[in-house]
CSV table of C-alpha atoms in Angstrom, one decimal:
chain,number,residue,atom,x,y,z
A,1,MET,CA,31.9,67.0,96.4
A,2,ALA,CA,30.6,67.2,93.1
A,3,ASN,CA,27.3,69.2,92.6
A,4,LEU,CA,24.4,67.0,91.8
A,5,ALA,CA,20.8,68.1,90.0
A,6,PRO,CA,18.3,65.8,90.6
A,7,GLU,CA,16.4,63.6,88.2
A,8,GLU,CA,13.1,62.0,89.4
A,9,ASP,CA,14.9,58.5,89.6
A,10,ARG,CA,18.4,59.5,89.4
A,11,MET,CA,21.2,62.2,90.2
A,12,VAL,CA,22.5,64.0,87.2
A,13,LYS,CA,26.3,65.2,87.7
A,14,MET,CA,26.4,69.1,87.4
A,15,GLU,CA,29.6,69.7,85.2
A,16,VAL,CA,29.4,73.8,85.1
A,17,ASP,CA,27.4,76.1,87.4
A,18,TYR,CA,25.6,78.3,85.6
A,19,SER,CA,23.8,80.5,88.5
A,20,GLU,CA,25.9,83.3,88.5
A,21,THR,CA,25.4,83.7,84.4
A,22,VAL,CA,21.9,82.9,85.2
A,23,ASP,CA,21.2,85.5,87.4
A,24,LYS,CA,23.3,88.1,85.2
A,25,VAL,CA,21.3,87.3,82.3
A,26,ILE,CA,17.6,86.9,83.5
A,27,PRO,CA,17.3,90.9,84.2
A,28,GLU,CA,19.1,92.1,81.1
A,29,CYS,CA,16.4,89.6,78.9
A,30,GLU,CA,13.8,91.3,81.5
A,31,THR,CA,15.0,94.4,80.4
A,32,LEU,CA,14.7,93.5,76.8
A,33,ALA,CA,11.2,92.4,77.0
A,34,ALA,CA,10.0,95.6,78.9
A,35,GLU,CA,11.5,97.6,75.6
A,36,LYS,CA,9.2,95.3,73.0
A,37,LYS,CA,12.3,93.0,72.4
A,38,LEU,CA,10.6,90.0,73.2
A,39,ASN,CA,12.0,87.8,71.1
A,40,GLU,CA,15.8,88.7,71.3
A,41,ALA,CA,14.8,88.2,75.0
A,42,ILE,CA,13.9,84.7,74.4
A,43,ASP,CA,16.5,83.9,71.7
A,44,LYS,CA,19.4,84.8,74.7
A,45,LEU,CA,17.6,82.7,77.1
A,46,TYR,CA,16.8,80.0,74.6
A,47,VAL,CA,21.0,80.1,74.2
A,48,LEU,CA,21.2,79.8,78.0
A,49,GLU,CA,18.9,77.1,78.3
A,50,LYS,CA,20.6,75.0,76.0
A,51,GLN,CA,24.0,75.9,77.7
A,52,THR,CA,22.3,74.8,81.1
A,53,ARG,CA,21.0,71.8,80.3
A,54,GLY,CA,23.8,70.2,78.3
A,55,ALA,CA,26.4,71.3,82.0
A,56,GLY,CA,23.5,69.6,83.9
A,57,ASP,CA,22.4,72.6,86.1
A,58,ALA,CA,18.8,71.7,86.5
A,59,ILE,CA,18.5,74.7,89.1
A,60,SER,CA,19.3,77.2,86.5
A,61,SER,CA,17.5,75.6,83.5
A,62,SER,CA,14.5,75.5,85.8
A,63,LYS,CA,15.0,79.6,86.3
A,64,VAL,CA,15.4,80.1,82.3
A,65,LEU,CA,12.7,78.2,81.7
A,66,VAL,CA,10.5,79.9,84.5
A,67,CYS,CA,11.7,83.0,83.3
A,68,ILE,CA,10.8,82.3,79.5
A,69,VAL,CA,6.5,81.7,79.9
A,70,SER,CA,6.8,84.6,82.5
A,71,LEU,CA,8.1,87.1,79.8
A,72,CYS,CA,5.7,85.6,77.4
A,73,TYR,CA,2.9,86.5,79.8
A,74,LYS,CA,3.9,89.8,80.8
A,75,ALA,CA,3.8,90.7,77.1
A,76,GLN,CA,0.5,89.2,76.6
A,77,ASP,CA,1.7,87.2,73.4
A,78,TRP,CA,-0.7,83.6,74.0
A,79,THR,CA,0.6,82.5,70.6
A,80,LEU,CA,4.3,83.0,71.8
A,81,LEU,CA,3.5,81.5,75.5
A,82,LYS,CA,1.4,78.2,74.1
A,83,GLU,CA,4.3,77.6,71.7
A,84,HIS,CA,7.1,77.7,74.2
A,85,ILE,CA,5.1,75.8,76.6
A,86,THR,CA,4.9,72.9,74.0
A,87,SER,CA,8.4,73.1,72.9
A,88,LEU,CA,10.2,73.7,76.1
A,89,SER,CA,8.4,70.4,77.7
A,90,LYS,CA,9.2,68.0,74.1
A,91,LYS,CA,13.3,69.1,74.5
A,92,ARG,CA,15.2,66.6,74.7
A,93,GLY,CA,17.0,65.6,77.7
A,94,HIS,CA,15.3,67.9,79.8
A,95,PHE,CA,15.1,67.9,83.5
A,96,LYS,CA,11.6,67.0,84.9
A,97,LEU,CA,12.6,69.8,87.9
A,98,ALA,CA,12.6,72.7,84.9
A,99,VAL,CA,10.0,71.0,83.7
A,100,THR,CA,7.4,70.7,86.9
A,101,LYS,CA,9.1,74.7,87.8
A,102,MET,CA,8.0,76.0,84.6
A,103,VAL,CA,4.4,73.9,84.5
A,104,GLN,CA,3.5,75.2,88.4
A,105,ARG,CA,4.8,79.0,86.9
A,106,CYS,CA,2.3,78.5,84.2
A,107,CYS,CA,-0.6,77.2,87.3
A,108,GLU,CA,0.0,80.4,88.5
A,109,MET,CA,-1.3,82.4,85.7
A,110,VAL,CA,-4.6,80.5,84.9
A,111,PRO,CA,-6.0,82.2,88.2
A,112,GLU,CA,-5.0,85.5,86.9
A,113,ILE,CA,-6.4,85.3,83.2
A,114,GLU,CA,-9.8,87.6,83.3
A,115,ASP,CA,-10.8,86.4,79.9
A,116,LYS,CA,-12.4,83.4,79.3
A,117,GLU,CA,-11.4,81.9,76.3
A,118,LYS,CA,-7.9,82.7,76.7
A,119,LYS,CA,-7.6,80.9,80.1
A,120,MET,CA,-9.5,77.8,78.8
A,121,ASN,CA,-6.5,77.9,75.9
A,122,LEU,CA,-3.6,77.9,78.4
A,123,ILE,CA,-5.4,75.3,80.7
A,124,GLU,CA,-5.7,72.8,77.6
A,125,ILE,CA,-2.0,73.3,76.5
A,126,LEU,CA,-0.9,73.0,80.4
A,127,ARG,CA,-3.2,69.6,80.4
A,128,THR,CA,-1.5,68.1,77.3
A,129,VAL,CA,1.6,68.8,78.3
A,130,THR,CA,1.2,67.4,81.4
A,131,GLU,CA,-0.5,64.2,80.1
A,132,GLY,CA,1.3,60.7,81.1
A,133,LYS,CA,3.9,62.6,82.7
A,134,ILE,CA,3.9,61.6,87.3
A,135,TYR,CA,6.0,64.3,88.0
A,136,VAL,CA,3.2,66.7,87.1
A,137,GLU,CA,0.1,64.8,87.7
A,138,ASN,CA,-0.7,67.1,91.3
A,139,GLU,CA,-0.8,70.4,88.6
A,140,ARG,CA,-2.9,68.7,85.5
A,141,ALA,CA,-5.4,67.1,88.3
A,142,ARG,CA,-5.7,71.1,90.0
A,143,VAL,CA,-5.7,72.6,86.4
A,144,THR,CA,-8.0,70.0,85.5
A,145,ARG,CA,-10.3,71.1,88.8
A,146,THR,CA,-10.2,74.6,87.2
A,147,LEU,CA,-11.5,73.8,83.9
A,148,ALA,CA,-14.1,71.5,85.4
A,149,ALA,CA,-15.6,74.8,87.8
A,150,ILE,CA,-15.4,76.8,84.3
A,151,TYR,CA,-17.7,74.2,83.2
A,152,GLU,CA,-19.9,74.3,85.6
A,153,LYS,CA,-20.7,77.7,85.8
A,154,ASP,CA,-21.3,77.6,81.6
A,155,ASP,CA,-23.8,74.6,83.1
A,156,GLU,CA,-22.2,72.0,81.2
A,157,LEU,CA,-22.5,69.6,84.3
A,158,GLU,CA,-22.0,66.7,82.4
A,159,LYS,CA,-18.6,67.8,80.6
A,160,ALA,CA,-17.5,69.2,83.9
A,161,ALA,CA,-17.9,65.4,85.9
A,162,LYS,CA,-16.5,63.9,82.3
A,163,VAL,CA,-13.4,65.6,83.0
A,164,LEU,CA,-12.8,65.2,86.6
A,165,GLN,CA,-13.3,62.0,86.4
A,166,GLU,CA,-10.3,61.2,84.0
A,167,LEU,CA,-8.0,61.6,86.8
A,168,GLN,CA,-7.7,58.9,89.2
A,169,VAL,CA,-6.2,61.5,92.3
A,170,GLU,CA,-6.1,58.4,95.1
A,171,THR,CA,-3.0,56.8,92.9
A,172,PHE,CA,-1.2,60.0,93.4
A,173,GLY,CA,1.7,59.3,95.4
A,174,THR,CA,2.9,63.1,95.9
A,175,MET,CA,-0.6,64.8,96.7
A,176,GLU,CA,-1.7,65.3,100.4
A,177,LYS,CA,-3.9,63.3,101.5
A,178,LYS,CA,-6.4,66.7,102.0
A,179,GLU,CA,-6.2,68.0,98.5
A,180,LYS,CA,-6.9,64.1,97.4
A,181,VAL,CA,-9.9,64.3,99.6
A,182,GLU,CA,-11.7,67.5,98.5
A,183,PHE,CA,-11.0,66.1,94.7
A,184,ILE,CA,-13.2,62.9,95.2
A,185,LEU,CA,-15.9,65.1,96.7
A,186,GLU,CA,-16.2,67.1,94.1
A,187,GLN,CA,-16.3,63.8,92.1
A,188,MET,CA,-18.8,62.9,94.0
A,189,ARG,CA,-20.8,65.8,94.0
A,190,LEU,CA,-20.6,66.1,90.3
A,191,CYS,CA,-21.7,62.4,89.4
A,192,PHE,CA,-24.2,63.1,92.1
A,193,GLU,CA,-25.7,66.4,90.6
A,194,THR,CA,-26.0,64.4,86.8
A,195,LYS,CA,-27.5,61.9,88.5
A,196,ASP,CA,-24.8,59.0,87.9
A,197,TYR,CA,-25.6,57.5,91.4
A,198,ILE,CA,-23.8,54.2,90.4
A,199,ARG,CA,-20.2,56.0,90.0
A,200,THR,CA,-21.4,58.3,93.1
A,201,GLN,CA,-21.3,55.1,95.0
A,202,ILE,CA,-17.8,53.8,93.1
A,203,ILE,CA,-16.4,57.0,93.9
A,204,SER,CA,-17.3,57.2,97.7
A,205,LYS,CA,-15.6,53.9,98.4
A,206,LYS,CA,-11.9,55.7,97.7
A,207,ILE,CA,-12.4,57.6,101.0
A,208,SER,CA,-11.5,55.8,104.2
A,209,THR,CA,-13.2,57.0,107.1
A,210,LYS,CA,-10.6,56.7,108.9
A,211,TYR,CA,-9.1,60.0,107.7
A,212,PHE,CA,-11.9,61.6,109.4
A,213,GLU,CA,-11.2,60.4,113.1
A,214,SER,CA,-9.1,63.8,113.6
A,215,ASP,CA,-10.2,66.7,114.6
A,216,GLU,CA,-8.6,69.1,111.7
A,217,THR,CA,-10.7,67.2,109.4
A,218,GLU,CA,-14.0,68.1,110.5
A,219,ALA,CA,-15.3,70.1,107.7
A,220,LEU,CA,-14.2,67.7,105.2
A,221,LYS,CA,-16.3,65.0,107.1
A,222,LEU,CA,-19.7,67.0,107.4
A,223,ARG,CA,-19.2,67.5,103.7
A,224,TYR,CA,-18.6,64.0,102.7
A,225,TYR,CA,-21.1,62.7,105.5
A,226,ARG,CA,-23.8,65.4,104.3
A,227,GLN,CA,-22.9,63.9,100.2
A,228,MET,CA,-23.4,60.5,101.2
A,229,ILE,CA,-26.8,61.1,103.2
A,230,ASP,CA,-27.6,62.6,99.9
A,231,LEU,CA,-26.9,59.3,97.8
A,232,ASN,CA,-28.4,57.1,100.6
A,233,LEU,CA,-32.0,59.0,100.3
A,234,HIS,CA,-32.1,58.3,96.9
A,235,HIS,CA,-31.6,54.5,97.0
A,236,LYS,CA,-33.7,55.0,100.2
A,237,GLU,CA,-31.1,53.0,101.9
A,238,TYR,CA,-32.6,54.4,105.6
A,239,LEU,CA,-30.5,52.4,108.3
A,240,ALA,CA,-27.4,54.2,106.1
A,241,VAL,CA,-28.8,57.6,106.3
A,242,SER,CA,-29.2,57.2,110.1
A,243,LYS,CA,-25.5,56.2,110.5
A,244,ASN,CA,-24.3,58.8,108.3
A,245,TYR,CA,-26.0,60.7,110.4
A,246,HIS,CA,-24.7,59.5,113.8
A,247,GLU,CA,-21.2,60.1,112.5
A,248,ILE,CA,-22.3,64.3,112.0
A,249,TYR,CA,-24.0,63.9,115.6
A,250,ASN,CA,-20.7,62.4,117.3
A,251,THR,CA,-18.6,65.2,115.6
A,252,THR,CA,-17.0,68.0,118.0
A,253,SER,CA,-18.0,70.9,116.4
A,254,VAL,CA,-21.6,69.9,116.3
A,255,LYS,CA,-21.7,68.5,119.7
A,256,GLU,CA,-20.8,71.9,121.0
A,257,GLU,CA,-23.8,73.4,120.0
A,258,GLU,CA,-27.4,72.3,121.0
A,259,GLN,CA,-29.3,73.0,117.9
A,260,LYS,CA,-27.0,71.0,115.8
A,261,TRP,CA,-26.6,68.0,118.0
A,262,LYS,CA,-30.3,67.7,118.3
A,263,GLU,CA,-31.3,67.8,114.7
A,264,ALA,CA,-28.9,65.1,114.3
A,265,LEU,CA,-29.9,62.7,116.5
A,266,GLN,CA,-33.4,63.3,115.8
A,267,ARG,CA,-32.7,62.1,112.4
A,268,VAL,CA,-30.7,59.7,113.8
A,269,VAL,CA,-34.0,58.2,115.4
A,270,LEU,CA,-36.2,58.8,112.5
A,271,TYR,CA,-34.2,57.2,110.0
A,272,LEU,CA,-33.7,54.1,112.5
A,273,ILE,CA,-37.3,53.8,112.7
A,274,LEU,CA,-37.8,54.3,108.7
A,275,SER,CA,-35.1,51.1,108.1
A,276,GLU,CA,-35.9,47.5,108.3
A,277,TYR,CA,-35.3,45.8,111.1
A,278,ASP,CA,-31.9,43.2,111.2
A,279,ASN,CA,-29.1,42.3,113.2
A,280,GLU,CA,-27.5,45.7,112.6
A,281,GLN,CA,-30.1,47.8,112.5
A,282,SER,CA,-31.5,46.1,116.6
A,283,ASP,CA,-27.9,46.8,117.3
A,284,MET,CA,-28.1,50.4,116.7
A,285,LEU,CA,-31.1,50.8,118.2
A,286,ALA,CA,-30.1,49.5,121.1
A,287,ARG,CA,-26.9,51.8,121.1
A,288,ILE,CA,-29.2,54.6,120.6
A,289,LYS,CA,-31.5,54.1,123.7
A,290,THR,CA,-28.7,54.1,126.2
A,291,ASP,CA,-27.3,57.5,124.8
A,292,THR,CA,-28.1,60.0,127.5
A,293,ASN,CA,-28.8,62.9,125.0
A,294,LEU,CA,-32.0,61.3,124.0
A,295,SER,CA,-33.5,62.2,127.5
A,296,LYS,CA,-33.7,65.6,126.3
A,297,LEU,CA,-35.8,64.9,123.0
A,298,PRO,CA,-38.6,63.1,124.9
A,299,TYR,CA,-41.0,62.2,122.0
A,300,TYR,CA,-37.9,60.7,120.0
A,301,GLN,CA,-36.3,58.9,123.0
A,302,ASN,CA,-40.5,57.5,123.2
A,303,VAL,CA,-41.4,56.2,120.0
A,304,LEU,CA,-37.8,54.4,119.7
A,305,MET,CA,-38.5,52.7,122.8
A,306,CYS,CA,-41.9,51.5,121.5
A,307,PHE,CA,-39.9,49.7,118.8
A,308,ASP,CA,-37.4,47.7,121.6
A,309,THR,CA,-40.1,46.7,123.3
A,310,ALA,CA,-41.5,43.5,122.5
A,311,GLU,CA,-45.4,44.6,122.4
A,312,LEU,CA,-48.0,45.2,120.0
A,313,LEU,CA,-48.1,49.0,118.7
A,314,ASN,CA,-51.5,50.1,117.8
A,315,TRP,CA,-50.7,52.2,114.1
A,316,SER,CA,-53.6,54.7,114.8
A,317,ILE,CA,-52.7,55.6,118.5
A,318,LEU,CA,-48.7,56.3,117.5
A,319,LYS,CA,-49.7,58.5,114.6
A,320,LYS,CA,-52.2,60.2,116.2
A,321,VAL,CA,-49.7,61.0,119.5
A,322,TYR,CA,-46.3,61.6,117.6
A,323,SER,CA,-47.7,62.8,113.9
A,324,GLN,CA,-47.2,66.8,115.1
A,325,HIS,CA,-44.1,66.3,117.2
A,326,LEU,CA,-41.9,64.2,114.7
A,327,LYS,CA,-42.3,66.9,111.9
A,328,SER,CA,-40.8,70.2,111.7
A,329,ALA,CA,-42.1,73.2,113.4
A,330,ASP,CA,-42.2,76.6,111.3
A,331,GLY,CA,-38.4,77.8,110.5
A,332,GLU,CA,-37.0,74.5,111.7
A,333,PRO,CA,-34.8,72.1,108.8
A,334,SER,CA,-37.3,69.8,107.4
A,335,SER,CA,-37.8,66.3,108.9
A,336,PRO,CA,-38.2,63.2,107.0
A,337,LEU,CA,-42.1,62.6,108.6
A,338,ASP,CA,-42.7,65.6,106.8
A,339,LYS,CA,-43.4,63.5,103.2
A,340,GLU,CA,-46.5,61.6,103.7
A,341,GLU,CA,-44.5,58.6,101.5
A,342,ASN,CA,-42.5,58.2,105.0
A,343,TRP,CA,-45.5,57.9,107.1
A,344,ASP,CA,-46.8,54.7,104.8
A,345,VAL,CA,-43.1,53.1,105.6
A,346,LEU,CA,-43.3,53.8,109.3
A,347,GLN,CA,-46.7,51.7,109.4
A,348,MET,CA,-45.5,48.8,107.6
A,349,ARG,CA,-42.6,49.1,109.9
A,350,VAL,CA,-45.3,48.9,112.6
A,351,VAL,CA,-46.9,46.2,111.3
A,352,GLU,CA,-43.3,44.3,111.1
A,353,HIS,CA,-42.6,44.8,114.2
A,354,ASN,CA,-46.1,43.4,115.5
A,355,ILE,CA,-45.2,40.5,113.5
A,356,ARG,CA,-42.5,39.4,115.1
A,357,VAL,CA,-43.8,40.0,118.8
A,358,LEU,CA,-46.3,37.8,117.8
A,359,ALA,CA,-43.7,35.0,116.9
A,360,LYS,CA,-42.6,35.4,120.0
A,361,TYR,CA,-45.5,34.9,122.0
A,362,TYR,CA,-47.6,32.5,119.3
A,363,THR,CA,-46.9,29.0,118.5
A,364,ARG,CA,-49.8,28.7,116.8
A,365,ILE,CA,-52.4,31.6,115.8
A,366,SER,CA,-55.5,31.3,113.7
A,367,MET,CA,-54.9,33.7,110.1
A,368,GLN,CA,-58.5,35.9,111.3
A,369,HIS,CA,-56.8,36.4,115.2
A,370,PHE,CA,-53.5,37.4,113.4
A,371,ALA,CA,-55.4,39.7,110.7
A,372,ASP,CA,-57.1,41.2,113.8
A,373,LEU,CA,-54.3,42.2,115.9
A,374,LEU,CA,-52.1,43.5,113.6
A,375,HIS,CA,-54.9,45.9,112.1
A,376,LEU,CA,-55.1,44.5,108.4
A,377,ASP,CA,-57.5,42.1,106.3
A,378,SER,CA,-56.9,38.5,105.8
A,379,LYS,CA,-55.1,39.0,102.8
A,380,GLU,CA,-52.9,41.8,103.6
A,381,ALA,CA,-51.6,40.5,106.8
A,382,GLU,CA,-50.9,37.0,105.1
A,383,LYS,CA,-48.6,39.4,102.7
A,384,ARG,CA,-46.6,40.6,105.1
A,385,LEU,CA,-46.2,37.4,107.2
A,386,CYS,CA,-44.6,36.2,104.3
A,387,GLU,CA,-42.2,38.8,103.4
A,388,GLN,CA,-40.8,38.2,106.6
A,389,VAL,CA,-40.4,34.8,106.3
A,390,VAL,CA,-38.5,35.4,102.7
A,391,LYS,CA,-36.5,37.7,104.7
A,392,SER,CA,-36.1,35.2,107.5
A,393,THR,CA,-36.7,37.4,109.7
A,394,VAL,CA,-39.2,35.0,111.6
A,395,THR,CA,-40.3,31.1,110.6
A,396,ALA,CA,-43.8,30.5,110.2
A,397,LYS,CA,-46.1,27.9,108.1
A,398,ILE,CA,-49.6,28.4,107.2
A,399,ASP,CA,-51.9,25.8,107.1
A,400,ARG,CA,-54.5,27.8,104.4
A,401,LEU,CA,-57.2,24.7,104.8
A,402,ASP,CA,-57.4,25.2,108.6
A,403,GLY,CA,-56.7,29.2,108.7
A,404,ILE,CA,-53.9,28.3,111.0
A,405,ILE,CA,-50.1,29.9,111.3
A,406,CYS,CA,-48.0,27.7,113.4
A,407,PHE,CA,-44.7,29.6,114.0
A,408,THR,CA,-41.6,27.0,114.2
A,409,LYS,CA,-37.9,27.4,114.3
A,410,GLN,CA,-36.8,25.8,111.2
A,411,LYS,CA,-33.9,23.2,112.6
A,412,ASP,CA,-30.6,23.1,110.1
A,413,THR,CA,-29.0,19.3,109.6
A,414,GLU,CA,-26.7,19.6,112.7
A,415,GLN,CA,-29.1,20.1,115.1
A,416,ILE,CA,-31.8,17.6,113.8
A,417,LEU,CA,-28.7,14.8,113.7
A,418,ASN,CA,-28.0,15.8,117.7
A,419,ALA,CA,-31.3,15.3,118.5
A,420,TRP,CA,-31.4,12.2,116.7
A,421,SER,CA,-28.1,11.4,118.2
A,422,GLY,CA,-29.4,12.5,122.0
A,423,ASN,CA,-32.5,10.1,121.3
A,424,LEU,CA,-31.0,7.0,120.5
A,425,ASN,CA,-28.5,7.2,123.4
A,426,SER,CA,-31.5,7.7,125.4
A,427,VAL,CA,-33.0,4.8,124.2
A,428,MET,CA,-29.6,2.4,124.6
A,429,ASP,CA,-29.8,3.3,128.0
A,430,LEU,CA,-33.3,2.2,128.4
A,431,ILE,CA,-32.6,-1.0,126.8
A,432,GLY,CA,-29.4,-1.7,128.9
A,433,ASN,CA,-31.4,-0.7,132.4
A,434,VAL,CA,-33.9,-3.0,131.1
A,435,ASN,CA,-31.8,-5.9,130.2
A,436,HIS,CA,-30.2,-5.0,133.9
A,437,LEU,CA,-33.6,-5.9,135.5
A,438,ILE,CA,-34.5,-8.8,133.6
A,439,THR,CA,-31.4,-10.3,134.6
A,440,LYS,CA,-31.8,-9.4,138.4
A,441,GLU,CA,-35.4,-11.3,138.0
A,442,ARG,CA,-33.9,-14.5,136.5
A,443,MET,CA,-31.2,-14.7,138.7
A,444,VAL,CA,-33.2,-14.0,141.8
A,445,HIS,CA,-36.0,-16.3,140.6
A,446,GLN,CA,-33.1,-19.4,140.3
A,447,VAL,CA,-32.1,-19.0,144.1
A,448,SER,CA,-35.5,-19.1,145.0
């Protein structure tokens, strides 16, 4: 059966097998190079390279190309190395396998080079010859990541982020999923550090969280969610932060260490009560309160239950009772309530909770009484109520002349039509009954 040399999308028939010749010539050329006859050795290899290329022997051609760049590297002749990498990658009819092997060998040289300028030159050459070639996209991505690391080490974060963003690794078909995720996480980190928060958010959506369901991906999972926490904290999206910490809390390695899961669960609770009320927040609160581990954190359990109970909360008492226990102690990781601004947010959440409670128990209430129950002045109480009405959390109308608040649920068109139809049916039934009684009375009167 004829030997076939692999091309990326087709198979090329091998006319002559040069494997024995290559195995014989390469050691001879290595000896010549060791004797300072590098050009002579390379000329000899170029003759063999042309023969293997013409005969369709891709494997032998790969060995020749690798040998040429290796000899240049061993001789530390960077000009010659640059020249041959460029010329060999551009030769017409070259096998993609051969170019791939040559590029892979050059990529192995990069971490071995200590001189920064020489390393940068080699990286740029590799990036140039691999540009637009799908079959060496992985190698291009790896050397680009190395280049970004060099820029970052030189405090050129903008350059590092820009060069890394050029590559869309999520479209690479041959790159392993783990390497893709690591690459994307690095892109996210650099964008965040350069304060490009919008791009960071866009890049984060390229990672599917389903990938983290396996225990083998725990390290990447923790890294991803910690980066998302930093991003969501910047945008003050506290519910998203709470969810991120909940994912960390549910990680096996975190669950195995009491200190770690306690720290994660504490932050789940704190950021959950700091987040704005909506159906999603209410659902998560209902799920978290059923966690059995919450009983081991009594103060966090109690403060969570305060927001789950339809009772008015007194802000002064709540802050006095929980202020010391919800802050971090010496030697512990910082708590979100270490910041005074977050206490202001929590106070707002208490007011919003109290408004929802009042809307549940009252249909009509005076503005003054409403403000007294919220421990606010009338103007501030009206402002907070209006905010909740705009967010559709409660439905209310204010009669400013009489100073009365009416908590009424606004009916939609379908409900109004259904009510009207029901009332109309009732009226028609009553008319029918009256008509029957009148007819009955007439008949009795006629008989008598």
